[in-house]
Each structure stands twice: as C-alpha cells, then as structure tokens.
Amino acid sequence: MSAPLYAINHDAGGRLWCGLAVVAAVTGTPTRAIVDKIQDLRGRPTDALGRAKPVEVIFPHEIKACLEAFGCEIVVEEVFSKPMPTFCQWRRSRGPGRDYAVVLVTGHYVAVSGRRFVDSRYRDWISPSDWPHQRARVRCVIYAKRAA
C-alpha cells in the first residue's frame, strides 16, 4: 500500500503555488505554516514598504527542508540530465513505490505516491494517468517517507 497524500489545506490566501501544494499534500500541513517555514529559510525578506515578500517560486532545497521540518525523511534525490524522461516514462520505470515522490516536471512540482497524484490545480488526489501532461520532462525527483 502506498503512503497517503493529503487533501490540501490552503489557508495562506492568494494563489496556491505548486511547491506549497506538494509539501501540503505530502505532510498534511496547512499552507500558512509552509509559507512561514520558507520565509524563515529565506531570512524573511521584505519589499520596499516593509511587507513580507510572497512565496511563489520554491527551490528543491527549500522543498527538502520543508519536508524534513514537517516530519518526513528524505530518502534520495534523483536529478536527470539530458535526455530527461517524460513523466509517463518515469512513472513506468518507477514501479510500485511506497515512498512519496516530489517530482519537478519542467518547472512545476507534483506529488506522487503509488497511484495517487496531487498538483496545485487539484486540491485532492487524482490518478497520475489522468494528469494531462504525460509528456512533460522530469528534471528532478525527491523521494521522501514519513518519519516513524
């Protein structure tokens, strides 16, 4: 049986960005807490008026730090160079995985666990084969599991 992906609790307001969505789906943490963690990692940058800058673009090292902070253990990180596999090719080569996979697909994060898939467009999980971007190229995969 695969690890569960949680429905996304988006309480931060504004647009739901893909990085926030995958961390929320894997950990079950509300997005406001994830935004706070990322702003802590970045040293709480502010704009010219002293307001906190919004968290939009999230980097792989920030995803890993958030997953670890909210109770996950990073198993391995896999980075692909050319030729990068398509999402469909990566899914087929992966086999039945029990761990969470945070996949960076051409600049967009998605979360996969077994036959469950979460994206910022879908607040709850869907089947990975239902995602319309099967030919998108996979750049990086972060495998994680819940700490015991």
mmCIF file of N, CA and C in Angstrom:
data_model
loop_
_atom_site.group_PDB
_atom_site.id
_atom_site.type_symbol
_atom_site.label_atom_id
_atom_site.label_comp_id
_atom_site.label_asym_id
_atom_site.label_seq_id
_atom_site.Cartn_x
_atom_site.Cartn_y
_atom_site.Cartn_z
ATOM 1 N N MET A 1 0.840 -1.182 0.000
ATOM 2 C CA MET A 1 0.000 0.000 0.000
ATOM 3 C C MET A 1 0.886 1.247 0.000
ATOM 4 N N SER A 2 0.483 2.245 -0.779
ATOM 5 C CA SER A 2 1.271 3.469 -0.877
ATOM 6 C C SER A 2 0.948 4.407 0.276
ATOM 7 N N ALA A 3 1.866 5.334 0.515
ATOM 8 C CA ALA A 3 1.658 6.333 1.556
ATOM 9 C C ALA A 3 0.550 7.288 1.126
ATOM 10 N N PRO A 4 -0.261 7.773 2.063
ATOM 11 C CA PRO A 4 -1.388 8.635 1.672
ATOM 12 C C PRO A 4 -0.934 10.046 1.300
ATOM 13 N N LEU A 5 -1.597 10.624 0.324
ATOM 14 C CA LEU A 5 -1.438 12.040 0.024
ATOM 15 C C LEU A 5 -2.651 12.745 0.614
ATOM 16 N N TYR A 6 -2.416 13.832 1.306
ATOM 17 C CA TYR A 6 -3.483 14.553 1.990
ATOM 18 C C TYR A 6 -4.150 15.561 1.065
ATOM 19 N N ALA A 7 -5.414 15.874 1.345
ATOM 20 C CA ALA A 7 -6.079 16.978 0.664
ATOM 21 C C ALA A 7 -5.392 18.268 1.123
ATOM 22 N N ILE A 8 -5.257 19.222 0.240
ATOM 23 C CA ILE A 8 -4.512 20.443 0.527
ATOM 24 C C ILE A 8 -5.376 21.413 1.328
ATOM 25 N N ASN A 9 -4.839 21.861 2.466
ATOM 26 C CA ASN A 9 -5.485 22.865 3.298
ATOM 27 C C ASN A 9 -4.826 24.208 2.989
ATOM 28 N N HIS A 10 -5.381 24.950 2.029
ATOM 29 C CA HIS A 10 -4.795 26.223 1.598
ATOM 30 C C HIS A 10 -5.398 27.371 2.389
ATOM 31 N N ASP A 11 -4.742 27.704 3.499
ATOM 32 C CA ASP A 11 -5.232 28.769 4.375
ATOM 33 C C ASP A 11 -4.383 30.030 4.300
ATOM 34 N N ALA A 12 -3.403 30.067 3.393
ATOM 35 C CA ALA A 12 -2.495 31.208 3.311
ATOM 36 C C ALA A 12 -3.081 32.373 2.530
ATOM 37 N N GLY A 13 -4.148 32.143 1.789
ATOM 38 C CA GLY A 13 -4.710 33.207 0.972
ATOM 39 C C GLY A 13 -3.922 33.373 -0.313
ATOM 40 N N GLY A 14 -4.514 33.989 -1.297
ATOM 41 C CA GLY A 14 -3.835 34.188 -2.567
ATOM 42 C C GLY A 14 -3.798 32.912 -3.384
ATOM 43 N N ARG A 15 -2.939 32.916 -4.374
ATOM 44 C CA ARG A 15 -2.833 31.787 -5.282
ATOM 45 C C ARG A 15 -2.104 30.611 -4.624
ATOM 46 N N LEU A 16 -2.536 29.425 -4.941
ATOM 47 C CA LEU A 16 -1.864 28.219 -4.460
ATOM 48 C C LEU A 16 -0.769 27.858 -5.449
ATOM 49 N N TRP A 17 0.483 27.987 -5.038
ATOM 50 C CA TRP A 17 1.621 27.673 -5.906
ATOM 51 C C TRP A 17 1.972 26.200 -5.760
ATOM 52 N N CYS A 18 2.594 25.647 -6.778
ATOM 53 C CA CYS A 18 2.832 24.206 -6.843
ATOM 54 C C CYS A 18 3.730 23.692 -5.717
ATOM 55 N N GLY A 19 4.761 24.438 -5.335
ATOM 56 C CA GLY A 19 5.652 23.995 -4.263
ATOM 57 C C GLY A 19 4.924 23.867 -2.935
ATOM 58 N N LEU A 20 4.082 24.853 -2.643
ATOM 59 C CA LEU A 20 3.280 24.792 -1.411
ATOM 60 C C LEU A 20 2.332 23.608 -1.453
ATOM 61 N N ALA A 21 1.743 23.376 -2.622
ATOM 62 C CA ALA A 21 0.772 22.292 -2.768
ATOM 63 C C ALA A 21 1.391 20.931 -2.501
ATOM 64 N N VAL A 22 2.593 20.669 -3.031
ATOM 65 C CA VAL A 22 3.167 19.333 -2.839
ATOM 66 C C VAL A 22 3.603 19.108 -1.404
ATOM 67 N N VAL A 23 4.157 20.124 -0.751
ATOM 68 C CA VAL A 23 4.542 19.957 0.657
ATOM 69 C C VAL A 23 3.291 19.732 1.507
ATOM 70 N N ALA A 24 2.221 20.477 1.229
ATOM 71 C CA ALA A 24 0.972 20.295 1.973
ATOM 72 C C ALA A 24 0.384 18.912 1.725
ATOM 73 N N ALA A 25 0.464 18.425 0.494
ATOM 74 C CA ALA A 25 -0.102 17.112 0.166
ATOM 75 C C ALA A 25 0.675 15.976 0.820
ATOM 76 N N VAL A 26 1.982 16.111 0.905
ATOM 77 C CA VAL A 26 2.810 15.043 1.484
ATOM 78 C C VAL A 26 2.742 15.061 3.009
ATOM 79 N N THR A 27 2.759 16.258 3.615
ATOM 80 C CA THR A 27 2.835 16.341 5.072
ATOM 81 C C THR A 27 1.497 16.546 5.761
ATOM 82 N N GLY A 28 0.489 17.035 5.043
ATOM 83 C CA GLY A 28 -0.793 17.343 5.663
ATOM 84 C C GLY A 28 -0.778 18.657 6.415
ATOM 85 N N THR A 29 0.253 19.458 6.220
ATOM 86 C CA THR A 29 0.427 20.736 6.906
ATOM 87 C C THR A 29 -0.326 21.845 6.169
ATOM 88 N N PRO A 30 -0.979 22.769 6.882
ATOM 89 C CA PRO A 30 -1.616 23.906 6.212
ATOM 90 C C PRO A 30 -0.578 24.775 5.503
ATOM 91 N N THR A 31 -0.971 25.405 4.408
ATOM 92 C CA THR A 31 -0.017 26.164 3.598
ATOM 93 C C THR A 31 0.538 27.384 4.331
ATOM 94 N N ARG A 32 -0.179 27.964 5.277
ATOM 95 C CA ARG A 32 0.335 29.125 6.026
ATOM 96 C C ARG A 32 1.602 28.742 6.788
ATOM 97 N N ALA A 33 1.614 27.560 7.408
ATOM 98 C CA ALA A 33 2.797 27.100 8.139
ATOM 99 C C ALA A 33 3.968 26.848 7.180
ATOM 100 N N ILE A 34 3.673 26.372 5.986
ATOM 101 C CA ILE A 34 4.730 26.125 4.988
ATOM 102 C C ILE A 34 5.312 27.444 4.509
ATOM 103 N N VAL A 35 4.456 28.439 4.267
ATOM 104 C CA VAL A 35 4.932 29.770 3.870
ATOM 105 C C VAL A 35 5.826 30.349 4.963
ATOM 106 N N ASP A 36 5.422 30.229 6.222
ATOM 107 C CA ASP A 36 6.238 30.729 7.333
ATOM 108 C C ASP A 36 7.594 30.051 7.375
ATOM 109 N N LYS A 37 7.623 28.739 7.165
ATOM 110 C CA LYS A 37 8.891 27.994 7.176
ATOM 111 C C LYS A 37 9.807 28.459 6.046
ATOM 112 N N ILE A 38 9.257 28.635 4.854
ATOM 113 C CA ILE A 38 10.074 29.072 3.720
ATOM 114 C C ILE A 38 10.586 30.494 3.943
ATOM 115 N N GLN A 39 9.745 31.359 4.496
ATOM 116 C CA GLN A 39 10.208 32.713 4.785
ATOM 117 C C GLN A 39 11.302 32.706 5.856
ATOM 118 N N ASP A 40 11.209 31.797 6.823
ATOM 119 C CA ASP A 40 12.294 31.648 7.799
ATOM 120 C C ASP A 40 13.586 31.201 7.118
ATOM 121 N N LEU A 41 13.475 30.248 6.195
ATOM 122 C CA LEU A 41 14.654 29.767 5.470
ATOM 123 C C LEU A 41 15.301 30.881 4.655
ATOM 124 N N ARG A 42 14.488 31.776 4.146
ATOM 125 C CA ARG A 42 14.984 32.876 3.304
ATOM 126 C C ARG A 42 15.381 34.108 4.117
ATOM 127 N N GLY A 43 15.247 34.069 5.417
ATOM 128 C CA GLY A 43 15.604 35.214 6.239
ATOM 129 C C GLY A 43 14.548 36.303 6.253
ATOM 130 N N ARG A 44 13.304 35.936 5.985
ATOM 131 C CA ARG A 44 12.161 36.847 5.979
ATOM 132 C C ARG A 44 12.414 38.114 5.171
ATOM 133 N N PRO A 45 12.629 37.988 3.852
ATOM 134 C CA PRO A 45 12.861 39.184 3.021
ATOM 135 C C PRO A 45 11.604 40.047 2.937
ATOM 136 N N THR A 46 11.808 41.367 2.827
ATOM 137 C CA THR A 46 10.688 42.305 2.721
ATOM 138 C C THR A 46 10.834 43.143 1.467
ATOM 139 N N ASP A 47 9.728 43.751 1.053
ATOM 140 C CA ASP A 47 9.768 44.648 -0.097
ATOM 141 C C ASP A 47 10.106 46.069 0.391
ATOM 142 N N ALA A 48 10.030 47.054 -0.502
ATOM 143 C CA ALA A 48 10.398 48.430 -0.165
ATOM 144 C C ALA A 48 9.496 49.033 0.912
ATOM 145 N N LEU A 49 8.283 48.523 1.052
ATOM 146 C CA LEU A 49 7.356 49.039 2.053
ATOM 147 C C LEU A 49 7.410 48.266 3.370
ATOM 148 N N GLY A 50 8.329 47.317 3.475
ATOM 149 C CA GLY A 50 8.485 46.543 4.702
ATOM 150 C C GLY A 50 7.557 45.362 4.838
ATOM 151 N N ARG A 51 6.808 45.031 3.776
ATOM 152 C CA ARG A 51 5.918 43.868 3.810
ATOM 153 C C ARG A 51 6.704 42.610 3.442
ATOM 154 N N ALA A 52 6.299 41.488 3.996
ATOM 155 C CA ALA A 52 6.953 40.211 3.661
ATOM 156 C C ALA A 52 6.707 39.892 2.193
ATOM 157 N N LYS A 53 7.759 39.463 1.508
ATOM 158 C CA LYS A 53 7.608 39.090 0.103
ATOM 159 C C LYS A 53 6.831 37.780 0.010
ATOM 160 N N PRO A 54 5.952 37.669 -0.992
ATOM 161 C CA PRO A 54 5.178 36.426 -1.113
ATOM 162 C C PRO A 54 6.071 35.260 -1.540
ATOM 163 N N VAL A 55 5.664 34.069 -1.150
ATOM 164 C CA VAL A 55 6.391 32.859 -1.543
ATOM 165 C C VAL A 55 5.736 32.330 -2.805
ATOM 166 N N GLU A 56 6.436 32.445 -3.914
ATOM 167 C CA GLU A 56 5.913 31.962 -5.188
ATOM 168 C C GLU A 56 6.826 30.870 -5.738
ATOM 169 N N VAL A 57 8.034 31.233 -6.110
ATOM 170 C CA VAL A 57 8.997 30.264 -6.633
ATOM 171 C C VAL A 57 9.667 29.571 -5.455
ATOM 172 N N ILE A 58 9.676 28.246 -5.494
ATOM 173 C CA ILE A 58 10.291 27.461 -4.427
ATOM 174 C C ILE A 58 11.333 26.543 -5.064
ATOM 175 N N PHE A 59 12.490 26.482 -4.458
ATOM 176 C CA PHE A 59 13.601 25.699 -4.996
ATOM 177 C C PHE A 59 13.650 24.316 -4.350
ATOM 178 N N PRO A 60 14.290 23.343 -5.033
ATOM 179 C CA PRO A 60 14.326 21.975 -4.478
ATOM 180 C C PRO A 60 14.900 21.890 -3.069
ATOM 181 N N HIS A 61 15.935 22.678 -2.741
ATOM 182 C CA HIS A 61 16.491 22.603 -1.385
ATOM 183 C C HIS A 61 15.491 23.114 -0.342
ATOM 184 N N GLU A 62 14.605 24.043 -0.731
ATOM 185 C CA GLU A 62 13.577 24.514 0.190
ATOM 186 C C GLU A 62 12.469 23.471 0.365
ATOM 187 N N ILE A 63 12.146 22.766 -0.714
ATOM 188 C CA ILE A 63 11.176 21.661 -0.617
ATOM 189 C C ILE A 63 11.704 20.610 0.357
ATOM 190 N N LYS A 64 12.980 20.230 0.203
ATOM 191 C CA LYS A 64 13.567 19.217 1.088
ATOM 192 C C LYS A 64 13.570 19.688 2.539
ATOM 193 N N ALA A 65 13.938 20.948 2.771
ATOM 194 C CA ALA A 65 13.968 21.476 4.139
ATOM 195 C C ALA A 65 12.572 21.483 4.765
ATOM 196 N N CYS A 66 11.565 21.841 3.976
ATOM 197 C CA CYS A 66 10.185 21.841 4.493
ATOM 198 C C CYS A 66 9.706 20.433 4.792
ATOM 199 N N LEU A 67 9.987 19.494 3.900
ATOM 200 C CA LEU A 67 9.578 18.114 4.140
ATOM 201 C C LEU A 67 10.205 17.592 5.424
ATOM 202 N N GLU A 68 11.492 17.870 5.624
ATOM 203 C CA GLU A 68 12.167 17.417 6.840
ATOM 204 C C GLU A 68 11.606 18.108 8.077
ATOM 205 N N ALA A 69 11.307 19.405 7.970
ATOM 206 C CA ALA A 69 10.779 20.155 9.117
ATOM 207 C C ALA A 69 9.396 19.665 9.535
ATOM 208 N N PHE A 70 8.629 19.149 8.590
ATOM 209 C CA PHE A 70 7.269 18.719 8.891
ATOM 210 C C PHE A 70 7.141 17.198 8.980
ATOM 211 N N GLY A 71 8.231 16.504 9.306
ATOM 212 C CA GLY A 71 8.140 15.103 9.676
ATOM 213 C C GLY A 71 8.442 14.070 8.613
ATOM 214 N N CYS A 72 9.120 14.458 7.534
ATOM 215 C CA CYS A 72 9.500 13.482 6.512
ATOM 216 C C CYS A 72 11.003 13.279 6.507
ATOM 217 N N GLU A 73 11.400 12.119 6.075
ATOM 218 C CA GLU A 73 12.816 11.801 5.913
ATOM 219 C C GLU A 73 13.096 11.719 4.413
ATOM 220 N N ILE A 74 14.112 12.448 3.957
ATOM 221 C CA ILE A 74 14.478 12.415 2.544
ATOM 222 C C ILE A 74 15.252 11.119 2.294
ATOM 223 N N VAL A 75 14.751 10.313 1.397
ATOM 224 C CA VAL A 75 15.383 9.026 1.094
ATOM 225 C C VAL A 75 16.483 9.227 0.061
ATOM 226 N N VAL A 76 16.152 9.853 -1.045
ATOM 227 C CA VAL A 76 17.134 10.082 -2.108
ATOM 228 C C VAL A 76 16.616 11.205 -3.002
ATOM 229 N N GLU A 77 17.545 11.881 -3.648
ATOM 230 C CA GLU A 77 17.181 12.873 -4.656
ATOM 231 C C GLU A 77 17.789 12.429 -5.972
ATOM 232 N N GLU A 78 16.988 12.405 -6.993
ATOM 233 C CA GLU A 78 17.415 11.948 -8.310
ATOM 234 C C GLU A 78 17.305 13.132 -9.272
ATOM 235 N N VAL A 79 18.436 13.514 -9.877
ATOM 236 C CA VAL A 79 18.454 14.626 -10.825
ATOM 237 C C VAL A 79 18.772 14.061 -12.199
ATOM 238 N N PHE A 80 17.964 14.428 -13.179
ATOM 239 C CA PHE A 80 18.143 13.913 -14.534
ATOM 240 C C PHE A 80 18.829 14.950 -15.410
ATOM 241 N N SER A 81 19.722 14.474 -16.261
ATOM 242 C CA SER A 81 20.286 15.339 -17.290
ATOM 243 C C SER A 81 19.740 14.844 -18.622
ATOM 244 N N LYS A 82 20.125 15.472 -19.672
ATOM 245 C CA LYS A 82 19.572 15.105 -20.982
ATOM 246 C C LYS A 82 20.023 13.719 -21.377
ATOM 247 N N PRO A 83 19.183 12.887 -21.902
ATOM 248 C CA PRO A 83 17.759 13.107 -22.143
ATOM 249 C C PRO A 83 16.956 12.869 -20.874
ATOM 250 N N MET A 84 16.102 13.814 -20.554
ATOM 251 C CA MET A 84 15.244 13.689 -19.377
ATOM 252 C C MET A 84 14.032 12.831 -19.743
ATOM 253 N N PRO A 85 13.623 11.936 -18.849
ATOM 254 C CA PRO A 85 12.449 11.110 -19.164
ATOM 255 C C PRO A 85 11.169 11.943 -19.105
ATOM 256 N N THR A 86 10.165 11.509 -19.817
ATOM 257 C CA THR A 86 8.856 12.139 -19.677
ATOM 258 C C THR A 86 8.236 11.663 -18.364
ATOM 259 N N PHE A 87 7.195 12.332 -17.930
ATOM 260 C CA PHE A 87 6.521 11.931 -16.700
ATOM 261 C C PHE A 87 6.005 10.502 -16.821
ATOM 262 N N CYS A 88 5.461 10.173 -17.974
ATOM 263 C CA CYS A 88 4.929 8.832 -18.213
ATOM 264 C C CYS A 88 6.052 7.782 -18.158
ATOM 265 N N GLN A 89 7.187 8.066 -18.788
ATOM 266 C CA GLN A 89 8.326 7.140 -18.758
ATOM 267 C C GLN A 89 8.841 6.964 -17.333
ATOM 268 N N TRP A 90 8.945 8.063 -16.590
ATOM 269 C CA TRP A 90 9.420 7.979 -15.211
ATOM 270 C C TRP A 90 8.469 7.127 -14.371
ATOM 271 N N ARG A 91 7.157 7.340 -14.516
ATOM 272 C CA ARG A 91 6.171 6.563 -13.764
ATOM 273 C C ARG A 91 6.291 5.079 -14.046
ATOM 274 N N ARG A 92 6.442 4.731 -15.317
ATOM 275 C CA ARG A 92 6.544 3.312 -15.677
ATOM 276 C C ARG A 92 7.827 2.683 -15.166
ATOM 277 N N SER A 93 8.936 3.420 -15.179
ATOM 278 C CA SER A 93 10.209 2.867 -14.726
ATOM 279 C C SER A 93 10.284 2.785 -13.200
ATOM 280 N N ARG A 94 9.464 3.556 -12.525
ATOM 281 C CA ARG A 94 9.496 3.612 -11.058
ATOM 282 C C ARG A 94 8.963 2.350 -10.423
ATOM 283 N N GLY A 95 7.961 1.758 -11.005
ATOM 284 C CA GLY A 95 7.356 0.582 -10.402
ATOM 285 C C GLY A 95 6.481 0.978 -9.230
ATOM 286 N N PRO A 96 5.979 0.006 -8.482
ATOM 287 C CA PRO A 96 5.094 0.327 -7.358
ATOM 288 C C PRO A 96 5.897 0.878 -6.184
ATOM 289 N N GLY A 97 5.893 2.194 -6.004
ATOM 290 C CA GLY A 97 6.653 2.817 -4.920
ATOM 291 C C GLY A 97 5.808 3.017 -3.683
ATOM 292 N N ARG A 98 6.422 2.849 -2.547
ATOM 293 C CA ARG A 98 5.732 3.072 -1.295
ATOM 294 C C ARG A 98 6.049 4.448 -0.725
ATOM 295 N N ASP A 99 7.108 5.084 -1.203
ATOM 296 C CA ASP A 99 7.517 6.387 -0.714
ATOM 297 C C ASP A 99 6.827 7.495 -1.503
ATOM 298 N N TYR A 100 6.867 8.675 -0.916
ATOM 299 C CA TYR A 100 6.389 9.857 -1.612
ATOM 300 C C TYR A 100 7.432 10.268 -2.643
ATOM 301 N N ALA A 101 6.989 10.815 -3.740
ATOM 302 C CA ALA A 101 7.892 11.370 -4.733
ATOM 303 C C ALA A 101 7.418 12.776 -5.064
ATOM 304 N N VAL A 102 8.284 13.745 -4.828
ATOM 305 C CA VAL A 102 8.017 15.119 -5.236
ATOM 306 C C VAL A 102 8.774 15.289 -6.540
ATOM 307 N N VAL A 103 8.049 15.501 -7.613
ATOM 308 C CA VAL A 103 8.622 15.490 -8.953
ATOM 309 C C VAL A 103 8.613 16.905 -9.513
ATOM 310 N N LEU A 104 9.785 17.366 -9.969
ATOM 311 C CA LEU A 104 9.896 18.654 -10.654
ATOM 312 C C LEU A 104 9.792 18.374 -12.143
ATOM 313 N N VAL A 105 8.651 18.739 -12.718
ATOM 314 C CA VAL A 105 8.358 18.461 -14.118
ATOM 315 C C VAL A 105 8.376 19.788 -14.869
ATOM 316 N N THR A 106 9.440 20.019 -15.637
ATOM 317 C CA THR A 106 9.609 21.266 -16.405
ATOM 318 C C THR A 106 9.142 22.505 -15.647
ATOM 319 N N GLY A 107 9.720 22.752 -14.486
ATOM 320 C CA GLY A 107 9.426 23.950 -13.725
ATOM 321 C C GLY A 107 8.164 23.901 -12.882
ATOM 322 N N HIS A 108 7.579 22.736 -12.694
ATOM 323 C CA HIS A 108 6.328 22.593 -11.943
ATOM 324 C C HIS A 108 6.433 21.377 -11.033
ATOM 325 N N TYR A 109 6.087 21.542 -9.750
ATOM 326 C CA TYR A 109 6.141 20.436 -8.795
ATOM 327 C C TYR A 109 4.818 19.682 -8.752
ATOM 328 N N VAL A 110 4.913 18.359 -8.669
ATOM 329 C CA VAL A 110 3.762 17.494 -8.439
ATOM 330 C C VAL A 110 4.169 16.451 -7.398
ATOM 331 N N ALA A 111 3.201 15.898 -6.698
ATOM 332 C CA ALA A 111 3.462 14.859 -5.697
ATOM 333 C C ALA A 111 2.818 13.560 -6.153
ATOM 334 N N VAL A 112 3.573 12.468 -6.038
ATOM 335 C CA VAL A 112 3.084 11.154 -6.441
ATOM 336 C C VAL A 112 3.341 10.176 -5.307
ATOM 337 N N SER A 113 2.352 9.349 -5.039
ATOM 338 C CA SER A 113 2.505 8.274 -4.074
ATOM 339 C C SER A 113 1.667 7.103 -4.556
ATOM 340 N N GLY A 114 2.346 6.080 -5.042
ATOM 341 C CA GLY A 114 1.631 4.939 -5.589
ATOM 342 C C GLY A 114 0.775 5.353 -6.763
ATOM 343 N N ARG A 115 -0.521 5.136 -6.664
ATOM 344 C CA ARG A 115 -1.452 5.531 -7.728
ATOM 345 C C ARG A 115 -2.207 6.804 -7.371
ATOM 346 N N ARG A 116 -1.570 7.644 -6.587
ATOM 347 C CA ARG A 116 -2.172 8.917 -6.197
ATOM 348 C C ARG A 116 -1.265 10.055 -6.651
ATOM 349 N N PHE A 117 -1.893 11.139 -7.073
ATOM 350 C CA PHE A 117 -1.189 12.264 -7.657
ATOM 351 C C PHE A 117 -1.843 13.553 -7.169
ATOM 352 N N VAL A 118 -1.037 14.539 -6.766
ATOM 353 C CA VAL A 118 -1.557 15.847 -6.354
ATOM 354 C C VAL A 118 -0.762 16.929 -7.065
ATOM 355 N N ASP A 119 -1.492 17.926 -7.521
ATOM 356 C CA ASP A 119 -0.962 19.054 -8.256
ATOM 357 C C ASP A 119 -1.636 20.296 -7.662
ATOM 358 N N SER A 120 -1.099 21.480 -7.901
ATOM 359 C CA SER A 120 -1.728 22.690 -7.363
ATOM 360 C C SER A 120 -3.098 22.945 -7.989
ATOM 361 N N ARG A 121 -3.374 22.347 -9.118
ATOM 362 C CA ARG A 121 -4.675 22.508 -9.772
ATOM 363 C C ARG A 121 -5.748 21.667 -9.088
ATOM 364 N N TYR A 122 -5.355 20.530 -8.507
ATOM 365 C CA TYR A 122 -6.305 19.605 -7.878
ATOM 366 C C TYR A 122 -6.076 19.633 -6.374
ATOM 367 N N ARG A 123 -7.073 19.992 -5.598
ATOM 368 C CA ARG A 123 -6.918 20.092 -4.143
ATOM 369 C C ARG A 123 -6.880 18.723 -3.471
ATOM 370 N N ASP A 124 -7.414 17.721 -4.148
ATOM 371 C CA ASP A 124 -7.396 16.362 -3.631
ATOM 372 C C ASP A 124 -6.705 15.493 -4.676
ATOM 373 N N TRP A 125 -6.358 14.275 -4.324
ATOM 374 C CA TRP A 125 -5.564 13.441 -5.234
ATOM 375 C C TRP A 125 -6.401 12.933 -6.405
ATOM 376 N N ILE A 126 -5.699 12.670 -7.515
ATOM 377 C CA ILE A 126 -6.274 12.039 -8.703
ATOM 378 C C ILE A 126 -5.325 10.917 -9.110
ATOM 379 N N SER A 127 -5.693 10.158 -10.102
ATOM 380 C CA SER A 127 -4.808 9.130 -10.628
ATOM 381 C C SER A 127 -3.738 9.801 -11.489
ATOM 382 N N PRO A 128 -2.465 9.385 -11.377
ATOM 383 C CA PRO A 128 -1.419 10.002 -12.198
ATOM 384 C C PRO A 128 -1.690 9.893 -13.699
ATOM 385 N N SER A 129 -2.357 8.833 -14.124
ATOM 386 C CA SER A 129 -2.631 8.670 -15.551
ATOM 387 C C SER A 129 -3.677 9.665 -16.055
ATOM 388 N N ASP A 130 -4.415 10.310 -15.144
ATOM 389 C CA ASP A 130 -5.400 11.318 -15.533
ATOM 390 C C ASP A 130 -4.787 12.699 -15.737
ATOM 391 N N TRP A 131 -3.534 12.891 -15.332
ATOM 392 C CA TRP A 131 -2.883 14.186 -15.490
ATOM 393 C C TRP A 131 -2.638 14.429 -16.973
ATOM 394 N N PRO A 132 -3.011 15.575 -17.512
ATOM 395 C CA PRO A 132 -2.929 15.793 -18.959
ATOM 396 C C PRO A 132 -1.517 16.030 -19.505
ATOM 397 N N HIS A 133 -0.510 16.143 -18.651
ATOM 398 C CA HIS A 133 0.840 16.487 -19.125
ATOM 399 C C HIS A 133 1.801 15.297 -19.030
ATOM 400 N N GLN A 134 1.420 14.180 -19.580
ATOM 401 C CA GLN A 134 2.219 12.959 -19.502
ATOM 402 C C GLN A 134 3.565 13.094 -20.214
ATOM 403 N N ARG A 135 3.647 13.986 -21.200
ATOM 404 C CA ARG A 135 4.898 14.135 -21.950
ATOM 405 C C ARG A 135 5.820 15.218 -21.403
ATOM 406 N N ALA A 136 5.462 15.828 -20.291
ATOM 407 C CA ALA A 136 6.326 16.826 -19.663
ATOM 408 C C ALA A 136 7.605 16.144 -19.178
ATOM 409 N N ARG A 137 8.723 16.841 -19.271
ATOM 410 C CA ARG A 137 10.021 16.268 -18.907
ATOM 411 C C ARG A 137 10.305 16.380 -17.408
ATOM 412 N N VAL A 138 10.813 15.301 -16.840
ATOM 413 C CA VAL A 138 11.129 15.251 -15.408
ATOM 414 C C VAL A 138 12.567 15.713 -15.214
ATOM 415 N N ARG A 139 12.744 16.759 -14.409
ATOM 416 C CA ARG A 139 14.076 17.284 -14.126
ATOM 417 C C ARG A 139 14.667 16.692 -12.851
ATOM 418 N N CYS A 140 13.831 16.536 -11.827
ATOM 419 C CA CYS A 140 14.336 16.132 -10.518
ATOM 420 C C CYS A 140 13.223 15.402 -9.759
ATOM 421 N N VAL A 141 13.608 14.418 -8.964
ATOM 422 C CA VAL A 141 12.658 13.714 -8.106
ATOM 423 C C VAL A 141 13.234 13.640 -6.709
ATOM 424 N N ILE A 142 12.452 14.027 -5.713
ATOM 425 C CA ILE A 142 12.847 13.919 -4.323
ATOM 426 C C ILE A 142 11.970 12.835 -3.705
ATOM 427 N N TYR A 143 12.593 11.747 -3.274
ATOM 428 C CA TYR A 143 11.851 10.660 -2.628
ATOM 429 C C TYR A 143 11.902 10.890 -1.115
ATOM 430 N N ALA A 144 10.755 10.795 -0.479
ATOM 431 C CA ALA A 144 10.681 11.005 0.968
ATOM 432 C C ALA A 144 9.740 9.989 1.583
ATOM 433 N N LYS A 145 9.894 9.774 2.876
ATOM 434 C CA LYS A 145 8.954 8.923 3.599
ATOM 435 C C LYS A 145 8.677 9.564 4.955
ATOM 436 N N ARG A 146 7.537 9.238 5.496
ATOM 437 C CA ARG A 146 7.166 9.781 6.807
ATOM 438 C C ARG A 146 8.072 9.168 7.860
ATOM 439 N N ALA A 147 8.580 10.012 8.734
ATOM 440 C CA ALA A 147 9.433 9.522 9.823
ATOM 441 C C ALA A 147 8.573 8.705 10.783
ATOM 442 N N ALA A 148 9.147 7.625 11.260
ATOM 443 C CA ALA A 148 8.382 6.719 12.139
ATOM 444 C C ALA A 148 8.214 7.279 13.530
#
